[in-house]
Amino acid sequence: MPEPFVAYLRVYEPLSTFDSPLREQLGAALRRGTVDPFDAGSVEEGVWLRTQVSAPPQLLPGDAVAEPDVGPVLSLDPEQVPTAPAAAVGPGPLVCPLDLRGRSAAALVGFLGSAEPPLRSAALAVPVDKAKVQASSVVAEQSRGAVHVLSSTWTVPLPWFVLVDPTERVVITEERRRVCWRVAMADARRRIARGHSVCRKSIGEEGPTRILRETGRWLERFHPHSAVELDYGGLVQMMNGGDFDADTSAEDVHAIIDAMEAGDMGEVGERYEALRDFWSEFASRERHN
């Protein structure tokens, strides 16, 4: 069974910076064993499916217990994160809770707000009003903190590439393929602040500028010595060796920011067209599924 066609932007915070009792719960999760990043999408899918086949079905992960635990976690060693001279990461271990309950609730609120009534009724095992109240309550609880994972289906939001150093891409093309970047939080915030400033002056407040603003605000909610990871996740299943070689997305996005700052809109157009041609092929597959 293929992995979900999902890309991820994750934050790993130092375990020591979490408050009790969450710090102890995360420590226990680490001792039980962390999720391999190669398996993260499948683990998330499995947790969700188990909620739906339980008796009775659960609306959200963790509904069957009085005190939901932290669930699966990912972990990084600070030495796995490239840093600029002024940036610091750690101390380790760095922990990324998958936050499946909060993310599922947020996704459900979005679904209930956009889906047609017949689809909502067919997809839910409980009345729509009850589902909306329950999911909104979980989202309100989550708002005191921040989910550690953002996800995108079928494509990677181009503004995400602003956060990374194009030269530090990790590409694994063996049996278990992976494409990812890791970056210190301080470096990610510095790059996204510049990108937002340049885009706002060049193209206004909407579109990519809005995504950069929202992503920057999200990053500000985490410890400054955290790490950020951009992971293609299950999207690599749609890519072949030629696609890996042709993928210059991070280079193109950074070149667009430089060209905007220099007022070279011809370069901006050429780079954007190349990005659109590359990613539209993958995004179009959503329409065939």
C-alpha positions as YAML, in Angstrom:
chain: A
units: angstrom
residues:
- id: 1
  name: MET
  ca: [0.00, 0.00, 0.00]
- id: 2
  name: PRO
  ca: [1.52, 3.38, -0.97]
- id: 3
  name: GLU
  ca: [2.26, 6.04, 1.60]
- id: 4
  name: PRO
  ca: [-0.03, 9.08, 1.66]
- id: 5
  name: PHE
  ca: [1.06, 11.62, -0.96]
- id: 6
  name: VAL
  ca: [1.85, 14.23, 1.68]
- id: 7
  name: ALA
  ca: [4.79, 16.58, 2.27]
- id: 8
  name: TYR
  ca: [5.64, 17.91, 5.73]
- id: 9
  name: LEU
  ca: [7.09, 20.94, 7.49]
- id: 10
  name: ARG
  ca: [8.08, 19.88, 11.02]
- id: 11
  name: VAL
  ca: [9.53, 21.52, 14.11]
- id: 12
  name: TYR
  ca: [11.72, 19.58, 16.56]
- id: 13
  name: GLU
  ca: [12.06, 21.24, 19.97]
- id: 14
  name: PRO
  ca: [14.60, 20.39, 22.70]
- id: 15
  name: LEU
  ca: [12.95, 17.98, 25.14]
- id: 16
  name: SER
  ca: [14.20, 20.04, 28.07]
- id: 17
  name: THR
  ca: [12.15, 23.08, 26.96]
- id: 18
  name: PHE
  ca: [8.74, 21.39, 27.33]
- id: 19
  name: ASP
  ca: [6.82, 22.01, 30.54]
- id: 20
  name: SER
  ca: [5.78, 19.22, 32.90]
- id: 21
  name: PRO
  ca: [3.90, 16.92, 32.64]
- id: 22
  name: LEU
  ca: [4.31, 17.01, 28.84]
- id: 23
  name: ARG
  ca: [8.09, 16.72, 29.14]
- id: 24
  name: GLU
  ca: [7.77, 13.47, 31.09]
- id: 25
  name: GLN
  ca: [5.18, 12.10, 28.64]
- id: 26
  name: LEU
  ca: [7.46, 12.87, 25.70]
- id: 27
  name: GLY
  ca: [10.40, 11.28, 27.51]
- id: 28
  name: ALA
  ca: [8.34, 8.12, 27.98]
- id: 29
  name: ALA
  ca: [7.41, 8.17, 24.28]
- id: 30
  name: LEU
  ca: [11.11, 8.42, 23.38]
- id: 31
  name: ARG
  ca: [11.89, 5.40, 25.55]
- id: 32
  name: ARG
  ca: [9.10, 3.42, 23.88]
- id: 33
  name: GLY
  ca: [10.67, 4.15, 20.51]
- id: 34
  name: THR
  ca: [10.42, 6.94, 17.97]
- id: 35
  name: VAL
  ca: [8.88, 6.87, 14.50]
- id: 36
  name: ASP
  ca: [11.25, 6.48, 11.56]
- id: 37
  name: PRO
  ca: [10.72, 9.53, 9.30]
- id: 38
  name: PHE
  ca: [10.36, 7.12, 6.36]
- id: 39
  name: ASP
  ca: [7.28, 5.68, 8.11]
- id: 40
  name: ALA
  ca: [5.71, 8.88, 9.45]
- id: 41
  name: GLY
  ca: [2.99, 9.12, 6.80]
- id: 42
  name: SER
  ca: [2.01, 5.48, 7.14]
- id: 43
  name: VAL
  ca: [1.96, 5.73, 10.95]
- id: 44
  name: GLU
  ca: [-0.35, 8.76, 10.78]
- id: 45
  name: GLU
  ca: [-2.63, 6.97, 8.32]
- id: 46
  name: GLY
  ca: [-2.71, 3.87, 10.53]
- id: 47
  name: VAL
  ca: [-3.66, 5.82, 13.66]
- id: 48
  name: TRP
  ca: [-6.46, 7.56, 11.79]
- id: 49
  name: LEU
  ca: [-7.81, 4.36, 10.26]
- id: 50
  name: ARG
  ca: [-7.87, 2.62, 13.64]
- id: 51
  name: THR
  ca: [-10.11, 5.37, 15.01]
- id: 52
  name: GLN
  ca: [-12.58, 4.74, 12.19]
- id: 53
  name: VAL
  ca: [-12.74, 0.94, 12.50]
- id: 54
  name: SER
  ca: [-13.03, 0.89, 16.30]
- id: 55
  name: ALA
  ca: [-16.34, -0.03, 17.91]
- id: 56
  name: PRO
  ca: [-17.88, 2.46, 18.12]
- id: 57
  name: PRO
  ca: [-15.89, 4.56, 15.61]
- id: 58
  name: GLN
  ca: [-13.98, 7.51, 17.10]
- id: 59
  name: LEU
  ca: [-14.31, 10.95, 15.62]
- id: 60
  name: LEU
  ca: [-10.70, 11.87, 16.51]
- id: 61
  name: PRO
  ca: [-7.60, 9.99, 17.71]
- id: 62
  name: GLY
  ca: [-7.65, 9.73, 21.49]
- id: 63
  name: ASP
  ca: [-11.42, 9.89, 21.91]
- id: 64
  name: ALA
  ca: [-11.49, 6.44, 23.49]
- id: 65
  name: VAL
  ca: [-9.40, 7.43, 26.53]
- id: 66
  name: ALA
  ca: [-9.96, 10.01, 29.26]
- id: 67
  name: GLU
  ca: [-6.46, 11.50, 28.94]
- id: 68
  name: PRO
  ca: [-5.03, 11.11, 25.40]
- id: 69
  name: ASP
  ca: [-1.26, 10.58, 25.46]
- id: 70
  name: VAL
  ca: [1.23, 12.39, 23.25]
- id: 71
  name: GLY
  ca: [1.12, 9.64, 20.65]
- id: 72
  name: PRO
  ca: [3.92, 8.92, 18.16]
- id: 73
  name: VAL
  ca: [6.98, 11.18, 18.11]
- id: 74
  name: LEU
  ca: [9.95, 11.84, 15.84]
- id: 75
  name: SER
  ca: [13.41, 12.68, 17.16]
- id: 76
  name: LEU
  ca: [16.60, 14.31, 15.92]
- id: 77
  name: ASP
  ca: [20.12, 14.74, 17.25]
- id: 78
  name: PRO
  ca: [21.28, 18.37, 17.06]
- id: 79
  name: GLU
  ca: [24.34, 17.18, 15.11]
- id: 80
  name: GLN
  ca: [21.99, 16.21, 12.26]
- id: 81
  name: VAL
  ca: [21.01, 19.86, 11.75]
- id: 82
  name: PRO
  ca: [23.25, 22.19, 9.69]
- id: 83
  name: THR
  ca: [23.54, 25.64, 11.23]
- id: 84
  name: ALA
  ca: [24.89, 29.04, 10.27]
- id: 85
  name: PRO
  ca: [27.59, 30.45, 12.62]
- id: 86
  name: ALA
  ca: [25.13, 32.55, 14.65]
- id: 87
  name: ALA
  ca: [22.52, 29.79, 15.07]
- id: 88
  name: ALA
  ca: [22.27, 27.24, 17.89]
- id: 89
  name: VAL
  ca: [20.26, 24.01, 18.10]
- id: 90
  name: GLY
  ca: [19.68, 21.92, 21.18]
- id: 91
  name: PRO
  ca: [20.39, 20.53, 23.63]
- id: 92
  name: GLY
  ca: [19.23, 17.14, 22.45]
- id: 93
  name: PRO
  ca: [17.21, 15.14, 22.07]
- id: 94
  name: LEU
  ca: [15.06, 17.21, 19.73]
- id: 95
  name: VAL
  ca: [11.47, 16.01, 19.72]
- id: 96
  name: CYS
  ca: [8.64, 16.43, 17.22]
- id: 97
  name: PRO
  ca: [5.25, 15.18, 18.47]
- id: 98
  name: LEU
  ca: [3.01, 14.29, 15.55]
- id: 99
  name: ASP
  ca: [0.09, 16.06, 17.30]
- id: 100
  name: LEU
  ca: [-2.39, 13.84, 15.48]
- id: 101
  name: ARG
  ca: [-5.37, 14.74, 17.63]
- id: 102
  name: GLY
  ca: [-5.00, 18.48, 17.16]
- id: 103
  name: ARG
  ca: [-4.16, 18.22, 13.47]
- id: 104
  name: SER
  ca: [-7.09, 15.86, 12.84]
- id: 105
  name: ALA
  ca: [-9.45, 18.24, 14.62]
- id: 106
  name: ALA
  ca: [-8.23, 21.21, 12.58]
- id: 107
  name: ALA
  ca: [-8.61, 19.23, 9.35]
- id: 108
  name: LEU
  ca: [-12.13, 18.18, 10.37]
- id: 109
  name: VAL
  ca: [-13.14, 21.78, 11.11]
- id: 110
  name: GLY
  ca: [-11.90, 22.73, 7.65]
- id: 111
  name: PHE
  ca: [-13.79, 19.85, 6.05]
- id: 112
  name: LEU
  ca: [-17.02, 20.72, 7.84]
- id: 113
  name: GLY
  ca: [-16.70, 24.30, 6.69]
- id: 114
  name: SER
  ca: [-16.10, 23.52, 3.02]
- id: 115
  name: ALA
  ca: [-17.78, 20.19, 2.16]
- id: 116
  name: GLU
  ca: [-21.30, 19.96, 0.78]
- id: 117
  name: PRO
  ca: [-23.95, 18.76, 3.29]
- id: 118
  name: PRO
  ca: [-24.50, 15.31, 1.66]
- id: 119
  name: LEU
  ca: [-20.74, 14.61, 1.77]
- id: 120
  name: ARG
  ca: [-20.48, 15.73, 5.40]
- id: 121
  name: SER
  ca: [-23.33, 13.46, 6.43]
- id: 122
  name: ALA
  ca: [-21.95, 10.48, 4.51]
- id: 123
  name: ALA
  ca: [-18.44, 10.87, 5.93]
- id: 124
  name: LEU
  ca: [-19.39, 11.18, 9.61]
- id: 125
  name: ALA
  ca: [-20.62, 8.57, 12.04]
- id: 126
  name: VAL
  ca: [-22.03, 11.27, 14.35]
- id: 127
  name: PRO
  ca: [-24.33, 14.25, 13.66]
- id: 128
  name: VAL
  ca: [-22.59, 17.14, 11.93]
- id: 129
  name: ASP
  ca: [-23.34, 19.61, 14.75]
- id: 130
  name: LYS
  ca: [-21.85, 17.26, 17.36]
- id: 131
  name: ALA
  ca: [-18.75, 16.71, 15.24]
- id: 132
  name: LYS
  ca: [-18.29, 20.47, 14.79]
- id: 133
  name: VAL
  ca: [-18.55, 21.13, 18.53]
- id: 134
  name: GLN
  ca: [-16.14, 18.34, 19.44]
- id: 135
  name: ALA
  ca: [-13.54, 19.22, 16.81]
- id: 136
  name: SER
  ca: [-13.73, 22.93, 17.60]
- id: 137
  name: SER
  ca: [-13.18, 22.19, 21.28]
- id: 138
  name: VAL
  ca: [-9.99, 20.25, 20.53]
- id: 139
  name: VAL
  ca: [-8.76, 23.03, 18.24]
- id: 140
  name: ALA
  ca: [-9.38, 25.56, 21.02]
- id: 141
  name: GLU
  ca: [-7.33, 23.46, 23.44]
- id: 142
  name: GLN
  ca: [-4.53, 23.20, 20.87]
- id: 143
  name: SER
  ca: [-4.47, 26.97, 20.37]
- id: 144
  name: ARG
  ca: [-2.65, 27.33, 23.70]
- id: 145
  name: GLY
  ca: [0.35, 25.78, 21.98]
- id: 146
  name: ALA
  ca: [1.08, 24.96, 18.34]
- id: 147
  name: VAL
  ca: [1.07, 21.80, 16.29]
- id: 148
  name: HIS
  ca: [4.59, 20.72, 15.40]
- id: 149
  name: VAL
  ca: [3.70, 19.53, 11.89]
- id: 150
  name: LEU
  ca: [2.21, 21.23, 8.84]
- id: 151
  name: SER
  ca: [1.30, 19.05, 5.87]
- id: 152
  name: SER
  ca: [0.45, 19.50, 2.21]
- id: 153
  name: THR
  ca: [-1.07, 16.92, -0.14]
- id: 154
  name: TRP
  ca: [0.24, 16.27, -3.67]
- id: 155
  name: THR
  ca: [2.69, 19.18, -3.74]
- id: 156
  name: VAL
  ca: [5.04, 21.33, -1.65]
- id: 157
  name: PRO
  ca: [3.96, 24.94, -1.02]
- id: 158
  name: LEU
  ca: [6.67, 26.96, -2.78]
- id: 159
  name: PRO
  ca: [7.09, 29.47, 0.10]
- id: 160
  name: TRP
  ca: [8.31, 26.61, 2.30]
- id: 161
  name: PHE
  ca: [11.53, 26.50, 0.25]
- id: 162
  name: VAL
  ca: [12.41, 29.99, 1.51]
- id: 163
  name: LEU
  ca: [13.31, 28.44, 4.90]
- id: 164
  name: VAL
  ca: [16.03, 26.10, 3.64]
- id: 165
  name: ASP
  ca: [19.56, 26.30, 2.26]
- id: 166
  name: PRO
  ca: [19.34, 24.88, -1.29]
- id: 167
  name: THR
  ca: [22.81, 23.32, -0.97]
- id: 168
  name: GLU
  ca: [21.88, 21.24, 2.09]
- id: 169
  name: ARG
  ca: [19.26, 19.01, 0.50]
- id: 170
  name: VAL
  ca: [19.44, 15.36, 1.59]
- id: 171
  name: VAL
  ca: [18.46, 12.94, -1.18]
- id: 172
  name: ILE
  ca: [18.17, 9.19, -0.61]
- id: 173
  name: THR
  ca: [17.37, 7.27, -3.79]
- id: 174
  name: GLU
  ca: [17.77, 3.70, -2.61]
- id: 175
  name: GLU
  ca: [14.86, 1.35, -1.89]
- id: 176
  name: ARG
  ca: [13.44, 3.72, 0.74]
- id: 177
  name: ARG
  ca: [13.66, 7.10, -0.96]
- id: 178
  name: ARG
  ca: [13.57, 10.44, 0.79]
- id: 179
  name: VAL
  ca: [14.16, 14.14, 0.08]
- id: 180
  name: CYS
  ca: [14.48, 16.54, 3.00]
- id: 181
  name: TRP
  ca: [16.20, 19.61, 4.43]
- id: 182
  name: ARG
  ca: [16.99, 20.37, 8.06]
- id: 183
  name: VAL
  ca: [17.67, 23.87, 9.30]
- id: 184
  name: ALA
  ca: [18.18, 25.68, 12.60]
- id: 185
  name: MET
  ca: [15.18, 27.66, 13.77]
- id: 186
  name: ALA
  ca: [17.19, 30.90, 13.85]
- id: 187
  name: ASP
  ca: [18.21, 30.43, 10.21]
- id: 188
  name: ALA
  ca: [14.65, 29.56, 9.17]
- id: 189
  name: ARG
  ca: [13.24, 32.66, 10.88]
- id: 190
  name: ARG
  ca: [15.90, 34.91, 9.35]
- id: 191
  name: ARG
  ca: [15.22, 33.62, 5.83]
- id: 192
  name: ILE
  ca: [11.46, 33.78, 6.11]
- id: 193
  name: ALA
  ca: [11.59, 37.33, 7.52]
- id: 194
  name: ARG
  ca: [13.64, 38.47, 4.54]
- id: 195
  name: GLY
  ca: [11.43, 36.58, 2.08]
- id: 196
  name: HIS
  ca: [8.28, 38.10, 3.56]
- id: 197
  name: SER
  ca: [9.71, 41.62, 3.47]
- id: 198
  name: VAL
  ca: [10.83, 41.28, -0.16]
- id: 199
  name: CYS
  ca: [7.55, 39.71, -1.33]
- id: 200
  name: ARG
  ca: [5.42, 42.28, 0.48]
- id: 201
  name: LYS
  ca: [7.23, 45.13, -1.26]
- id: 202
  name: SER
  ca: [7.18, 43.37, -4.63]
- id: 203
  name: ILE
  ca: [3.77, 41.69, -4.93]
- id: 204
  name: GLY
  ca: [1.70, 42.89, -1.97]
- id: 205
  name: GLU
  ca: [0.21, 41.14, 1.04]
- id: 206
  name: GLU
  ca: [-1.62, 38.20, -0.55]
- id: 207
  name: GLY
  ca: [-0.58, 34.92, -2.17]
- id: 208
  name: PRO
  ca: [2.95, 33.77, -1.27]
- id: 209
  name: THR
  ca: [3.40, 36.78, 1.02]
- id: 210
  name: ARG
  ca: [0.48, 35.68, 3.17]
- id: 211
  name: ILE
  ca: [1.84, 32.12, 3.40]
- id: 212
  name: LEU
  ca: [5.24, 33.45, 4.44]
- id: 213
  name: ARG
  ca: [3.64, 35.68, 7.07]
- id: 214
  name: GLU
  ca: [1.57, 32.83, 8.51]
- id: 215
  name: THR
  ca: [4.49, 30.40, 8.45]
- id: 216
  name: GLY
  ca: [6.72, 32.95, 10.18]
- id: 217
  name: ARG
  ca: [4.14, 33.44, 12.92]
- id: 218
  name: TRP
  ca: [3.91, 29.67, 13.35]
- id: 219
  name: LEU
  ca: [7.69, 29.36, 13.74]
- id: 220
  name: GLU
  ca: [7.71, 32.10, 16.38]
- id: 221
  name: ARG
  ca: [5.65, 29.87, 18.67]
- id: 222
  name: PHE
  ca: [8.52, 27.42, 19.19]
- id: 223
  name: HIS
  ca: [11.77, 27.52, 21.15]
- id: 224
  name: PRO
  ca: [14.52, 29.47, 19.33]
- id: 225
  name: HIS
  ca: [16.94, 26.53, 19.58]
- id: 226
  name: SER
  ca: [14.60, 24.18, 17.72]
- id: 227
  name: ALA
  ca: [15.17, 22.60, 14.30]
- id: 228
  name: VAL
  ca: [12.92, 22.76, 11.24]
- id: 229
  name: GLU
  ca: [12.58, 19.98, 8.68]
- id: 230
  name: LEU
  ca: [11.08, 20.16, 5.19]
- id: 231
  name: ASP
  ca: [10.32, 16.61, 4.06]
- id: 232
  name: TYR
  ca: [8.84, 15.54, 0.70]
- id: 233
  name: GLY
  ca: [7.33, 12.55, 2.52]
- id: 234
  name: GLY
  ca: [5.20, 10.33, 0.29]
- id: 235
  name: LEU
  ca: [5.59, 12.63, -2.73]
- id: 236
  name: VAL
  ca: [8.85, 10.82, -3.58]
- id: 237
  name: GLN
  ca: [6.75, 7.86, -4.71]
- id: 238
  name: MET
  ca: [5.75, 9.92, -7.76]
- id: 239
  name: MET
  ca: [9.35, 10.85, -8.59]
- id: 240
  name: ASN
  ca: [12.00, 9.02, -10.61]
- id: 241
  name: GLY
  ca: [15.74, 9.56, -10.89]
- id: 242
  name: GLY
  ca: [15.29, 12.19, -13.55]
- id: 243
  name: ASP
  ca: [12.85, 14.10, -11.34]
- id: 244
  name: PHE
  ca: [15.37, 14.20, -8.50]
- id: 245
  name: ASP
  ca: [18.00, 15.60, -10.86]
- id: 246
  name: ALA
  ca: [15.59, 18.13, -12.36]
- id: 247
  name: ASP
  ca: [14.30, 19.37, -9.01]
- id: 248
  name: THR
  ca: [15.85, 22.79, -8.43]
- id: 249
  name: SER
  ca: [12.88, 24.09, -6.44]
- id: 250
  name: ALA
  ca: [14.85, 25.54, -3.52]
- id: 251
  name: GLU
  ca: [17.38, 27.18, -5.84]
- id: 252
  name: ASP
  ca: [14.57, 28.65, -7.96]
- id: 253
  name: VAL
  ca: [12.64, 30.04, -4.99]
- id: 254
  name: HIS
  ca: [15.74, 31.69, -3.54]
- id: 255
  name: ALA
  ca: [16.59, 33.10, -6.98]
- id: 256
  name: ILE
  ca: [13.05, 34.53, -7.20]
- id: 257
  name: ILE
  ca: [13.50, 36.32, -3.87]
- id: 258
  name: ASP
  ca: [16.85, 37.74, -5.03]
- id: 259
  name: ALA
  ca: [15.32, 38.82, -8.37]
- id: 260
  name: MET
  ca: [12.35, 40.47, -6.64]
- id: 261
  name: GLU
  ca: [14.74, 42.40, -4.42]
- id: 262
  name: ALA
  ca: [16.71, 43.51, -7.50]
- id: 263
  name: GLY
  ca: [13.56, 44.39, -9.46]
- id: 264
  name: ASP
  ca: [14.33, 41.80, -12.17]
- id: 265
  name: MET
  ca: [10.78, 40.62, -12.91]
- id: 266
  name: GLY
  ca: [11.93, 38.81, -16.06]
- id: 267
  name: GLU
  ca: [14.02, 36.47, -13.92]
- id: 268
  name: VAL
  ca: [11.10, 36.07, -11.54]
- id: 269
  name: GLY
  ca: [8.83, 35.00, -14.39]
- id: 270
  name: GLU
  ca: [11.30, 32.52, -15.85]
- id: 271
  name: ARG
  ca: [11.99, 30.88, -12.50]
- id: 272
  name: TYR
  ca: [8.32, 30.72, -11.58]
- id: 273
  name: GLU
  ca: [7.46, 29.12, -14.93]
- id: 274
  name: ALA
  ca: [10.08, 26.43, -14.32]
- id: 275
  name: LEU
  ca: [8.64, 25.72, -10.87]
- id: 276
  name: ARG
  ca: [5.09, 25.61, -12.22]
- id: 277
  name: ASP
  ca: [6.08, 23.16, -14.96]
- id: 278
  name: PHE
  ca: [7.88, 20.88, -12.49]
- id: 279
  name: TRP
  ca: [5.23, 20.71, -9.76]
- id: 280
  name: SER
  ca: [2.09, 20.89, -11.91]
- id: 281
  name: GLU
  ca: [2.75, 17.36, -13.19]
- id: 282
  name: PHE
  ca: [2.57, 15.97, -9.65]
- id: 283
  name: ALA
  ca: [-0.29, 18.20, -8.50]
- id: 284
  name: SER
  ca: [-2.37, 17.16, -11.53]
- id: 285
  name: ARG
  ca: [-2.41, 13.56, -10.29]
- id: 286
  name: GLU
  ca: [-4.76, 14.62, -7.49]
- id: 287
  name: ARG
  ca: [-7.46, 15.15, -10.11]
- id: 288
  name: HIS
  ca: [-7.05, 11.54, -11.27]
- id: 289
  name: ASN
  ca: [-7.46, 10.11, -7.75]
...
